[in-house]
Coordinates of C-alpha atoms and ligand atoms in Angstrom, one line a residue:
M208 CA 73.2 -50.3 -2.6
A209 CA 70.1 -51.1 -4.6
N210 CA 69.4 -54.4 -6.3
L211 CA 67.3 -54.7 -9.4
I212 CA 65.0 -57.7 -9.1
L213 CA 63.6 -59.0 -12.4
I214 CA 60.3 -60.9 -12.2
L215 CA 59.2 -62.7 -15.4
G216 CA 55.6 -63.2 -16.6
D217 CA 55.5 -66.8 -15.4
Q218 CA 57.1 -66.0 -12.0
L219 CA 54.0 -64.4 -10.3
S220 CA 54.7 -66.1 -6.9
P221 CA 55.2 -64.1 -3.7
N222 CA 57.6 -66.8 -2.5
L223 CA 59.8 -66.4 -5.6
S224 CA 63.5 -67.1 -4.8
A225 CA 64.5 -63.8 -6.4
L226 CA 62.7 -62.0 -3.6
D227 CA 64.5 -63.9 -0.8
G228 CA 66.3 -61.4 1.5
A229 CA 65.3 -58.4 -0.6
D230 CA 64.8 -55.0 0.9
R231 CA 61.4 -53.4 0.2
H232 CA 62.8 -49.9 0.6
E233 CA 66.1 -50.2 -1.2
D234 CA 65.5 -52.7 -4.0
L235 CA 63.5 -52.2 -7.2
I236 CA 61.4 -54.9 -8.7
V237 CA 61.2 -54.7 -12.5
M238 CA 58.4 -56.3 -14.6
A239 CA 57.8 -55.6 -18.2
E240 CA 55.3 -56.5 -21.0
V241 CA 57.6 -56.6 -24.0
H242 CA 57.1 -57.3 -27.6
D243 CA 59.8 -60.0 -27.8
E244 CA 58.2 -62.2 -25.2
A245 CA 54.7 -61.6 -26.5
S246 CA 55.6 -62.6 -30.0
Y247 CA 58.3 -65.3 -30.0
T248 CA 55.4 -67.6 -31.0
N249 CA 51.8 -66.9 -32.1
H250 CA 50.6 -67.0 -28.5
H251 CA 46.8 -67.5 -28.2
K252 CA 45.1 -64.2 -27.5
K253 CA 43.7 -65.5 -24.2
K254 CA 47.2 -66.5 -23.0
L255 CA 48.3 -62.9 -23.7
V256 CA 45.4 -61.6 -21.7
L257 CA 45.9 -64.0 -18.9
L258 CA 49.6 -63.1 -18.6
F259 CA 49.4 -59.4 -19.0
S260 CA 46.5 -59.1 -16.6
A261 CA 48.0 -61.4 -14.1
M262 CA 51.3 -59.5 -14.3
R263 CA 49.5 -56.2 -13.7
H264 CA 47.6 -57.6 -10.7
F265 CA 50.7 -59.1 -9.3
A266 CA 52.6 -55.8 -9.6
D267 CA 49.7 -54.0 -7.8
H268 CA 49.8 -56.6 -5.1
L269 CA 53.6 -56.1 -4.6
R270 CA 53.2 -52.4 -4.4
E271 CA 50.4 -52.8 -1.8
D272 CA 52.8 -55.0 0.1
G273 CA 55.3 -52.1 0.3
W274 CA 57.6 -53.0 -2.7
Q275 CA 58.9 -50.5 -5.2
V276 CA 58.0 -51.7 -8.7
H277 CA 58.9 -50.5 -12.1
Y278 CA 56.2 -51.9 -14.5
Q279 CA 56.2 -51.4 -18.3
H280 CA 52.8 -51.7 -19.9
Y281 CA 52.8 -53.0 -23.4
H282 CA 52.8 -50.5 -26.2
P283 CA 54.2 -51.0 -29.7
G284 CA 55.8 -47.6 -29.4
N285 CA 57.8 -48.4 -26.2
P286 CA 61.5 -47.7 -26.7
Y287 CA 62.4 -51.0 -24.9
Q288 CA 60.8 -54.1 -26.6
N289 CA 62.8 -56.9 -24.9
L290 CA 63.6 -57.7 -21.3
E291 CA 67.3 -56.9 -21.7
A292 CA 66.6 -53.4 -22.9
V293 CA 64.2 -52.7 -20.1
V294 CA 66.6 -54.1 -17.5
A295 CA 69.6 -52.2 -19.0
D296 CA 67.7 -48.9 -18.8
Q297 CA 66.6 -49.5 -15.2
V298 CA 70.1 -50.6 -14.1
Q299 CA 71.3 -47.2 -15.3
Q300 CA 68.5 -45.2 -13.8
L301 CA 68.8 -46.9 -10.4
N302 CA 72.6 -47.2 -10.6
A303 CA 71.9 -50.8 -9.5
T304 CA 74.7 -52.8 -8.0
Q305 CA 73.4 -56.1 -9.3
V306 CA 70.5 -57.8 -11.0
I307 CA 68.8 -60.7 -9.2
T308 CA 66.4 -63.0 -10.9
T309 CA 65.0 -66.6 -10.6
E310 CA 66.1 -68.9 -13.4
C311 CA 63.9 -68.6 -16.4
G312 CA 61.7 -71.5 -17.5
E313 CA 62.9 -71.8 -21.0
W314 CA 66.2 -72.3 -22.8
R315 CA 65.8 -69.4 -25.3
L316 CA 65.5 -66.7 -22.7
H317 CA 67.8 -68.5 -20.2
E318 CA 70.6 -68.3 -22.8
Q319 CA 70.1 -64.5 -23.1
I320 CA 69.9 -63.9 -19.4
S321 CA 73.1 -65.9 -18.8
Q322 CA 75.0 -63.4 -20.8
W323 CA 73.6 -60.3 -19.2
H324 CA 76.4 -59.9 -16.7
E325 CA 78.7 -59.2 -19.6
R326 CA 76.3 -57.1 -21.6
L327 CA 74.9 -55.0 -18.7
G328 CA 78.2 -54.5 -16.8
V329 CA 76.8 -55.6 -13.4
P330 CA 76.7 -59.0 -11.7
V331 CA 73.6 -61.0 -12.5
E332 CA 72.6 -63.5 -9.8
I333 CA 70.4 -66.3 -11.2
R334 CA 68.7 -68.2 -8.4
A335 CA 67.2 -71.7 -8.6
D336 CA 63.4 -71.9 -9.1
T337 CA 62.4 -73.4 -5.8
R338 CA 58.7 -73.7 -6.9
F339 CA 59.6 -77.0 -8.5
I340 CA 59.7 -80.0 -6.3
A341 CA 62.9 -81.5 -7.8
S342 CA 65.8 -79.2 -8.6
K343 CA 67.6 -79.6 -11.9
Q344 CA 70.5 -81.2 -10.1
E345 CA 68.3 -83.7 -8.3
F346 CA 66.8 -84.8 -11.6
A347 CA 70.2 -85.1 -13.2
D348 CA 71.5 -87.2 -10.3
W349 CA 68.5 -89.5 -10.5
A350 CA 68.9 -89.8 -14.3
K351 CA 72.6 -90.5 -14.2
D352 CA 73.6 -94.1 -15.0
R353 CA 70.0 -95.1 -15.8
K354 CA 69.6 -96.8 -19.2
Q355 CA 66.0 -95.7 -19.5
L356 CA 64.2 -92.8 -17.8
R357 CA 60.7 -93.7 -16.8
M358 CA 58.3 -91.3 -15.2
E359 CA 56.8 -93.9 -12.9
F360 CA 60.1 -94.5 -11.0
F361 CA 60.9 -90.8 -10.8
Y362 CA 57.4 -90.2 -9.5
R363 CA 57.9 -92.7 -6.7
E364 CA 61.0 -90.8 -5.6
M365 CA 58.9 -87.6 -5.5
R366 CA 56.2 -89.4 -3.4
K367 CA 58.9 -90.5 -0.9
K368 CA 60.5 -87.0 -0.9
T369 CA 57.3 -85.1 -0.2
G370 CA 55.6 -87.8 1.8
L371 CA 52.5 -87.2 -0.3
L372 CA 50.1 -90.2 -0.2
M373 CA 52.6 -92.2 1.9
T374 CA 51.8 -94.1 5.1
P375 CA 53.9 -93.4 8.2
E376 CA 55.6 -96.7 7.4
G377 CA 56.8 -95.4 4.1
E378 CA 54.3 -97.4 1.9
P379 CA 52.1 -95.9 -0.8
E380 CA 48.6 -95.1 0.6
G381 CA 46.0 -97.6 -0.7
G382 CA 48.6 -100.2 -1.2
Q383 CA 49.6 -99.2 -4.7
W384 CA 51.7 -96.5 -6.3
N385 CA 49.5 -96.1 -9.3
F386 CA 45.8 -96.5 -9.9
D387 CA 45.8 -95.8 -13.6
A388 CA 44.1 -99.1 -14.5
D389 CA 40.9 -97.7 -12.8
N390 CA 41.0 -94.5 -14.7
R391 CA 39.8 -95.4 -18.2
K392 CA 36.1 -94.9 -18.3
K393 CA 34.2 -93.5 -21.2
W394 CA 31.9 -90.6 -20.2
T395 CA 28.3 -91.0 -21.4
G396 CA 26.7 -88.1 -19.7
N397 CA 26.6 -89.4 -16.1
P398 CA 27.5 -88.1 -13.7
P399 CA 26.9 -84.6 -15.1
V400 CA 30.0 -82.5 -15.5
P401 CA 30.4 -79.5 -13.1
A402 CA 30.2 -76.0 -14.6
P403 CA 33.7 -74.7 -15.2
F404 CA 35.0 -72.2 -12.7
R405 CA 34.8 -68.7 -14.1
I406 CA 35.7 -65.2 -13.0
E407 CA 34.2 -62.2 -14.9
P408 CA 36.9 -59.8 -16.2
D409 CA 37.6 -56.8 -13.9
G410 CA 38.6 -53.4 -15.2
V411 CA 42.3 -54.4 -15.6
T412 CA 41.4 -57.5 -17.6
R413 CA 39.0 -55.6 -19.8
H414 CA 41.7 -53.0 -20.5
V415 CA 44.1 -55.8 -21.4
I416 CA 41.5 -57.5 -23.6
A417 CA 41.2 -54.3 -25.6
L418 CA 44.9 -54.0 -25.8
V419 CA 45.3 -57.5 -27.1
E420 CA 42.5 -57.0 -29.6
E421 CA 44.2 -53.9 -30.9
H422 CA 47.8 -55.0 -31.1
F423 CA 47.7 -58.8 -31.4
A424 CA 44.7 -59.1 -33.7
D425 CA 46.6 -61.5 -36.0
H426 CA 47.3 -63.9 -33.2
F427 CA 45.6 -67.3 -32.9
G428 CA 42.3 -67.7 -31.0
T429 CA 39.8 -65.3 -29.5
T430 CA 39.4 -63.2 -26.4
D431 CA 35.7 -63.8 -26.3
D432 CA 34.3 -65.1 -23.0
F433 CA 37.6 -64.7 -21.1
H434 CA 37.0 -66.2 -17.7
F435 CA 40.4 -67.2 -16.4
A436 CA 41.5 -66.2 -12.9
V437 CA 44.2 -63.5 -12.9
T438 CA 45.1 -63.3 -9.2
S439 CA 46.3 -65.9 -6.8
T440 CA 43.2 -65.4 -4.7
D441 CA 41.0 -66.3 -7.6
A442 CA 43.2 -69.1 -8.7
Q443 CA 42.9 -70.5 -5.2
A444 CA 39.2 -70.4 -5.6
A445 CA 39.5 -72.3 -8.9
L446 CA 41.5 -75.0 -7.1
E447 CA 38.8 -75.2 -4.4
H448 CA 36.1 -75.4 -7.1
F449 CA 38.0 -78.3 -8.7
I450 CA 38.4 -80.2 -5.5
D451 CA 34.7 -79.8 -4.5
F452 CA 33.1 -80.5 -7.9
A453 CA 35.5 -82.3 -10.3
L454 CA 38.2 -84.1 -8.4
P455 CA 35.9 -86.9 -7.2
C456 CA 35.4 -88.0 -10.8
F457 CA 38.8 -86.9 -12.2
G458 CA 40.2 -90.4 -12.0
D459 CA 37.3 -92.3 -13.5
F460 CA 37.0 -90.0 -16.6
Q461 CA 40.6 -88.9 -16.9
D462 CA 40.9 -90.4 -20.4
A463 CA 37.4 -89.6 -21.6
I464 CA 36.6 -87.3 -24.5
S465 CA 33.2 -85.7 -25.2
D466 CA 31.6 -84.3 -28.2
T467 CA 29.7 -81.7 -26.1
E468 CA 31.8 -80.9 -23.0
D469 CA 35.1 -79.0 -23.3
W470 CA 36.4 -79.5 -19.7
L471 CA 34.9 -82.7 -18.3
F472 CA 36.4 -83.4 -14.9
H473 CA 39.8 -81.8 -15.5
S474 CA 41.2 -79.2 -13.1
I475 CA 42.1 -76.4 -15.7
L476 CA 44.8 -75.4 -13.2
S477 CA 47.8 -75.6 -15.5
P478 CA 47.6 -72.0 -16.7
Y479 CA 47.8 -70.9 -13.0
I480 CA 50.4 -73.3 -11.8
N481 CA 52.7 -72.5 -14.8
C482 CA 52.6 -68.7 -14.3
G483 CA 53.0 -68.9 -10.6
L484 CA 49.5 -68.1 -9.3
L485 CA 49.3 -71.5 -7.7
D486 CA 52.1 -73.5 -6.1
P487 CA 52.3 -77.1 -7.4
L488 CA 53.1 -78.7 -4.1
A489 CA 50.2 -76.8 -2.4
V490 CA 47.8 -78.0 -5.1
C491 CA 48.9 -81.6 -4.5
E492 CA 48.5 -81.2 -0.8
A493 CA 45.0 -79.8 -1.2
A494 CA 44.0 -82.9 -3.3
V495 CA 45.5 -85.3 -0.8
Q496 CA 43.6 -83.6 2.0
A497 CA 40.4 -84.2 0.0
W498 CA 41.2 -88.0 0.1
Y499 CA 42.1 -88.0 3.8
S500 CA 38.8 -86.3 4.6
G501 CA 36.8 -88.7 2.4
R502 CA 35.8 -86.1 -0.2
A503 CA 37.5 -87.9 -3.2
P504 CA 38.5 -91.5 -3.9
I505 CA 42.1 -92.6 -4.1
N506 CA 42.1 -93.3 -7.8
A507 CA 41.2 -89.7 -8.5
V508 CA 43.6 -88.2 -6.0
E509 CA 46.6 -90.4 -6.9
G510 CA 45.9 -89.9 -10.6
F511 CA 45.9 -86.1 -10.1
V512 CA 48.9 -86.0 -7.9
R513 CA 50.8 -88.2 -10.4
Q514 CA 50.3 -85.6 -13.1
I515 CA 51.9 -82.8 -11.1
L516 CA 54.4 -84.6 -8.9
G517 CA 55.2 -87.1 -11.6
W518 CA 54.7 -85.9 -15.2
R519 CA 55.2 -82.1 -14.6
E520 CA 58.4 -82.6 -12.7
F521 CA 59.6 -85.3 -15.0
V522 CA 59.2 -83.4 -18.3
R523 CA 60.9 -80.4 -16.8
G524 CA 63.9 -82.6 -15.8
I525 CA 64.1 -84.1 -19.3
Y526 CA 64.0 -80.6 -20.8
W527 CA 66.9 -79.2 -18.8
L528 CA 69.0 -82.3 -19.0
N529 CA 68.8 -82.3 -22.8
M530 CA 68.4 -78.8 -24.2
P531 CA 69.3 -77.4 -26.6
A532 CA 69.9 -80.6 -28.6
Y533 CA 66.5 -82.0 -27.6
A534 CA 64.6 -79.5 -29.7
Q535 CA 66.3 -80.7 -32.9
E536 CA 65.4 -84.3 -32.5
N537 CA 63.4 -86.0 -35.4
R538 CA 64.3 -89.7 -35.0
L539 CA 61.3 -90.8 -37.1
G540 CA 62.5 -88.6 -40.0
N541 CA 59.2 -86.8 -40.4
T542 CA 59.0 -84.4 -43.3
R543 CA 55.3 -83.4 -43.7
A544 CA 54.1 -79.8 -43.1
L545 CA 51.4 -79.2 -40.5
P546 CA 48.0 -79.1 -42.2
W547 CA 46.4 -75.7 -42.2
F548 CA 43.3 -77.0 -40.5
Y549 CA 45.3 -77.1 -37.2
W550 CA 44.8 -73.3 -37.2
T551 CA 41.2 -73.2 -38.5
G552 CA 39.6 -76.4 -37.2
D553 CA 38.2 -76.7 -40.7
T554 CA 38.3 -80.5 -41.1
K555 CA 35.6 -83.2 -41.5
M556 CA 37.3 -85.3 -38.9
R557 CA 34.9 -84.6 -36.0
C558 CA 37.4 -85.3 -33.2
M559 CA 40.0 -83.1 -34.7
H560 CA 37.5 -80.3 -35.5
K561 CA 36.2 -80.4 -31.9
A562 CA 39.6 -80.4 -30.3
I563 CA 40.9 -77.6 -32.4
D564 CA 37.7 -75.6 -32.1
A565 CA 37.9 -75.9 -28.3
T566 CA 41.5 -74.8 -28.4
R567 CA 40.7 -71.8 -30.5
R568 CA 37.8 -70.7 -28.2
N569 CA 39.4 -71.6 -24.8
A570 CA 43.2 -71.7 -25.2
Y571 CA 42.6 -75.1 -23.6
A572 CA 42.1 -78.7 -24.6
H573 CA 42.4 -81.5 -22.1
H574 CA 45.2 -84.0 -22.0
I575 CA 43.6 -86.8 -24.0
Q576 CA 42.6 -84.4 -26.8
R577 CA 46.2 -83.1 -27.0
L578 CA 47.7 -86.6 -26.8
M579 CA 45.2 -88.9 -28.6
V580 CA 43.5 -86.6 -31.1
T581 CA 45.7 -83.7 -32.4
G582 CA 48.9 -85.4 -31.2
N583 CA 48.0 -88.9 -32.5
F584 CA 47.1 -87.4 -35.9
A585 CA 50.4 -85.5 -36.2
L586 CA 52.3 -88.7 -35.2
L587 CA 50.4 -90.9 -37.7
A588 CA 50.7 -88.3 -40.5
G589 CA 54.5 -87.8 -39.9
I590 CA 54.4 -84.1 -39.3
R591 CA 57.7 -82.3 -38.8
P592 CA 58.3 -82.2 -35.0
E593 CA 59.4 -78.5 -35.2
E594 CA 56.1 -77.5 -36.8
I595 CA 53.8 -79.4 -34.4
C596 CA 55.8 -78.3 -31.4
D597 CA 55.4 -74.7 -32.5
W598 CA 51.6 -75.2 -32.8
Y599 CA 51.3 -76.6 -29.3
L600 CA 53.5 -73.8 -27.9
A601 CA 51.3 -71.2 -29.5
V602 CA 47.8 -72.4 -28.8
Y603 CA 47.5 -73.2 -25.1
A604 CA 47.3 -70.8 -22.1
D605 CA 49.6 -73.1 -20.2
A606 CA 52.2 -73.5 -22.9
Y607 CA 55.9 -72.8 -22.1
D608 CA 58.7 -74.5 -23.9
W609 CA 60.0 -76.5 -20.9
V610 CA 56.7 -78.3 -20.5
E611 CA 55.3 -78.3 -24.1
L612 CA 58.5 -79.5 -25.8
P613 CA 59.0 -82.9 -24.0
N614 CA 55.2 -83.5 -24.1
V615 CA 55.0 -83.0 -27.9
L616 CA 58.4 -84.0 -29.2
G617 CA 58.9 -86.9 -26.7
M618 CA 55.5 -88.1 -25.6
V619 CA 53.5 -87.5 -28.8
M620 CA 55.9 -87.5 -31.7
H621 CA 58.4 -90.1 -30.3
A622 CA 61.0 -87.9 -32.0
D623 CA 63.5 -88.6 -29.2
G624 CA 63.7 -92.3 -30.1
G625 CA 61.8 -93.4 -26.9
Y626 CA 63.9 -91.4 -24.4
L627 CA 60.8 -90.0 -22.7
G628 CA 58.2 -92.7 -23.4
S629 CA 58.6 -96.4 -24.0
K630 CA 56.3 -96.6 -27.0
P631 CA 54.5 -94.2 -29.2
Y632 CA 50.8 -93.4 -28.4
A633 CA 49.7 -94.4 -31.9
A634 CA 46.1 -95.3 -32.1
S635 CA 43.4 -96.0 -34.7
G636 CA 39.9 -94.6 -34.9
K637 CA 38.8 -97.4 -32.6
Y638 CA 40.5 -95.8 -29.6
I639 CA 38.7 -92.5 -30.2
Q640 CA 35.4 -94.4 -30.6
R641 CA 36.0 -96.3 -27.4
M642 CA 36.8 -93.2 -25.4
S643 CA 34.4 -90.6 -27.0
D644 CA 31.1 -90.0 -28.6
H645 CA 32.6 -88.2 -31.6
C646 CA 32.4 -91.0 -34.1
A647 CA 28.6 -91.1 -34.2
N648 CA 28.6 -87.5 -35.4
C649 CA 31.5 -87.8 -37.9
H650 CA 31.5 -87.5 -41.6
Y651 CA 33.9 -90.5 -41.7
Q652 CA 33.0 -94.1 -40.7
V653 CA 35.1 -95.4 -37.9
N654 CA 34.2 -99.0 -38.8
K655 CA 35.7 -98.6 -42.2
A656 CA 39.4 -98.4 -43.1
T657 CA 40.0 -98.6 -46.9
E658 CA 36.9 -96.9 -48.4
D659 CA 36.6 -93.3 -49.4
D660 CA 34.5 -92.4 -46.3
A661 CA 36.7 -94.5 -43.9
C662 CA 38.0 -92.8 -40.8
P663 CA 41.5 -91.5 -41.7
F664 CA 43.0 -92.6 -38.4
N665 CA 42.5 -96.2 -39.4
A666 CA 44.6 -96.5 -42.5
L667 CA 47.1 -94.0 -41.2
Y668 CA 47.6 -96.1 -38.1
W669 CA 48.6 -99.2 -40.1
H670 CA 50.7 -97.1 -42.5
F671 CA 52.6 -95.7 -39.4
L672 CA 53.3 -99.2 -38.1
D673 CA 54.4 -100.5 -41.5
R674 CA 56.7 -97.6 -42.3
H675 CA 58.4 -97.6 -38.9
R676 CA 58.7 -101.4 -38.6
D677 CA 62.5 -101.2 -38.2
S678 CA 62.0 -98.8 -35.2
F679 CA 59.2 -100.6 -33.4
A680 CA 58.9 -104.3 -34.3
S681 CA 61.3 -105.4 -31.6
N682 CA 59.6 -103.2 -28.9
P683 CA 57.9 -105.8 -26.6
R684 CA 55.0 -103.4 -26.0
M685 CA 54.2 -103.3 -29.7
G686 CA 54.6 -106.9 -30.7
M687 CA 50.8 -107.5 -30.6
M688 CA 50.2 -104.6 -33.0
Y689 CA 52.7 -106.1 -35.5
R690 CA 51.2 -109.5 -35.2
N691 CA 47.7 -108.0 -35.9
W692 CA 49.2 -106.3 -39.0
D693 CA 51.0 -109.4 -40.2
K694 CA 48.0 -111.7 -40.0
Q695 CA 45.9 -109.5 -42.3
K696 CA 45.6 -110.7 -45.9
P697 CA 48.1 -109.2 -48.3
E698 CA 45.3 -107.6 -50.4
R699 CA 44.0 -106.0 -47.3
R700 CA 47.4 -104.7 -46.3
E701 CA 47.9 -103.3 -49.8
A702 CA 44.5 -101.6 -49.7
L703 CA 45.3 -100.0 -46.4
I704 CA 48.6 -98.7 -47.6
R705 CA 47.0 -97.4 -50.7
R706 CA 44.3 -95.6 -48.8
A707 CA 46.9 -94.1 -46.4
G708 CA 49.0 -93.0 -49.3
H709 CA 46.0 -91.2 -50.7
L710 CA 45.3 -89.6 -47.3
L711 CA 48.9 -88.5 -46.9
A712 CA 48.9 -86.9 -50.3
N713 CA 45.7 -85.0 -49.5
L714 CA 46.0 -84.1 -45.8
E715 CA 44.7 -80.6 -46.4
Q716 CA 41.4 -81.9 -47.7
L717 CA 40.5 -84.2 -44.8
Ligands
FAD948 P1 44.6 -81.9 -15.4 O1 44.2 -83.0 -16.3 O2 43.6 -81.5 -14.4 O3 45.9 -82.4 -14.7 C1 46.4 -81.8 -13.5 C2 47.7 -81.1 -13.7 O4 48.7 -82.0 -13.9 C3 47.8 -80.1 -14.8 O5 47.3 -78.8 -14.4 C4 49.3 -80.0 -15.1 O6 49.9 -79.1 -14.2 C5 49.8 -81.4 -14.7 N1 50.0 -82.2 -15.9 C6 49.2 -83.2 -16.4 N2 49.7 -83.8 -17.4 C7 50.9 -83.3 -17.5 C8 52.0 -83.5 -18.5 N3 52.0 -84.5 -19.4 N4 53.1 -82.7 -18.4 C9 53.2 -81.7 -17.5 N5 52.2 -81.5 -16.6 C10 51.1 -82.3 -16.6 N6 50.9 -79.1 -20.0 C11 51.3 -77.8 -19.8 O7 51.2 -77.4 -18.6 N7 51.8 -77.0 -20.8 C12 51.9 -77.4 -22.0 O8 52.3 -76.7 -22.9 C13 51.5 -78.7 -22.3 N8 51.5 -79.2 -23.6 C14 51.1 -80.5 -23.8 C15 51.2 -81.0 -25.2 C16 50.8 -82.3 -25.4 C17 50.9 -82.8 -26.8 C18 50.4 -83.1 -24.4 C19 50.0 -84.5 -24.7 C20 50.3 -82.7 -23.1 C21 50.7 -81.3 -22.8 N9 50.6 -80.8 -21.5 C22 51.0 -79.6 -21.3 C23 50.2 -81.7 -20.4 C24 48.7 -81.7 -20.1 O9 47.9 -82.0 -21.3 C25 48.2 -80.4 -19.5 O10 49.0 -80.1 -18.4 C26 46.7 -80.5 -19.1 O11 45.9 -80.8 -20.1 C27 46.3 -79.2 -18.4 O12 45.0 -79.2 -18.1 P2 44.5 -79.3 -16.6 O13 45.1 -78.3 -15.8 O14 43.0 -79.4 -16.7 O15 45.1 -80.7 -16.3
DLZ949 C1 54.9 -65.9 -22.2 C2 55.2 -64.5 -21.9 C3 54.6 -63.4 -22.6 C4 53.5 -63.7 -23.6 N1 54.9 -62.2 -22.3 C5 55.8 -61.8 -21.4 C6 56.1 -60.5 -21.1 O1 55.7 -59.6 -21.8 N2 57.0 -60.3 -20.1 C7 57.6 -61.3 -19.4 O2 58.4 -61.0 -18.5 N3 57.3 -62.5 -19.6 C8 56.4 -62.9 -20.6 N4 56.1 -64.1 -20.9 C9 56.8 -65.2 -20.1 C10 58.2 -65.4 -20.6 O3 58.2 -65.6 -22.0 C11 58.6 -66.6 -19.7 O4 59.3 -66.1 -18.6 C12 59.4 -67.5 -20.5 O5 58.5 -68.2 -21.4 C13 60.1 -68.6 -19.6 O6 59.3 -69.6 -19.2

């Protein structure tokens, strides 16, 4: 009585619920590199290399551990180019009595798998993904009857649930839930940033790089200098590297942006956490241990834990509570197309060029680049949510719909009407100047707003506020912005709106 156990490309965890109670001798694990998953978006080449190589290593590891594994390597000539076709074929070959899988991370594929029991003619058991700290039901229960969903309050529940950074008396360690106010320093070169963790590609990865170069040549990005970990052992080493060298400064410089350093003090762990090579709770526990043993300060450790225990769990909850309608939201009524320079980096705006160029090279940009540079620009320019969401889904090694969509559509674009965040993260060039050293190297002048060489973020910021006055003027967190706008002379306001109109009509030339 054999079961077929399907493991997806982002389920590379030995403690996966689909494996609970499985029989190494009877059951068959199926993993498959398929065209439909590799091309539902223009995945960055490095993301494809990471996933295919990590999947291959994981399958080898399972075999060494005594499991029977059917693994399909990618080839455009394969007869089965989607997961259903691979599974259907294996169900037949094995004469399987049922299919077991862990719930899929995104709506698109989840919808398909939910219908497999009818299409395959065998029962399909879909188990909860226990790698998340909150179950979907737990989040739904928390959200029920709340007028507003705010990450901070959900995060406190997760702190209490896990006991992370909690005293035996049930109080937050350090006397505060949140040390964000300490985490806004600009980075000016000191302390020096640690070298990023790197693993040189082994034979499997080199083979996959060649495969991606051959069959996915038209995808975004480059495979050059691929140095991601592709096994859980190496991902664990990446975690230790972060804790030893970057975590102590993570908090102080969490919001900083640099003209010369791609990674600063960030962990670069999301690609591993999201595909299952690292367990999110274990990552948080390791950071907390660093605080208890005096190796990192509380503002760094709390800030880091909040991102995973708070934001990561919160956006996943929002996603599953609101899909599929959430993906259609466009409450600000945006209509503009995504400028082509998002794909090329070919823009005179230094901050945008640097963020997009890093994205192209690394399949990575840190949070503040995503939020306050490429995201902020898309918000101010009124880009259609669907287009900017698809860009973010394509270009990052950590991008999956469940985490990308709420971050982009909710946090960045405010397209959900403030459901996820209480106010839009709209900012002028001044913010970028305060947090980075880009502006000194930019073609545009950050201290100007209406002239031909003025930083585009400035006039676009005022235009955004002005055109969305009805949506935001009564938001208490935005009152000051509107008072600043209103107290400017009418001629100045007209000049700003004129300049913004010109910029919006000529986005491609910026
Ligand atoms: P660090 O800065 O070191 O943070 C530690 C960890 O916290 C990350 O590894 C990640 O697991 C978690 N985290 C931090 N912020 C968030 C967040 N807002 N939502 C969920 N998890 C978070 N993250 C993704 O994993 N996939 C995405 O597709 C993604 N798209 C984003 C798009 C936009 C527009 C924005 C503003 C943020 C997005 N994020 C996404 C969140 C965040 O930017 C990345 O998780 C982070 O930059 C990953 O780099 P890191 O591992 O060095 O993170
Ligand atoms: C992202 C991705 C890619 C690029 N390729 C595969 C694949 O070939 N086979 C597979 O099983 N999974 C892949 N994935 C991950 C799935 O798309 C993923 O399970 C969903 O995005 C759900 O989060």
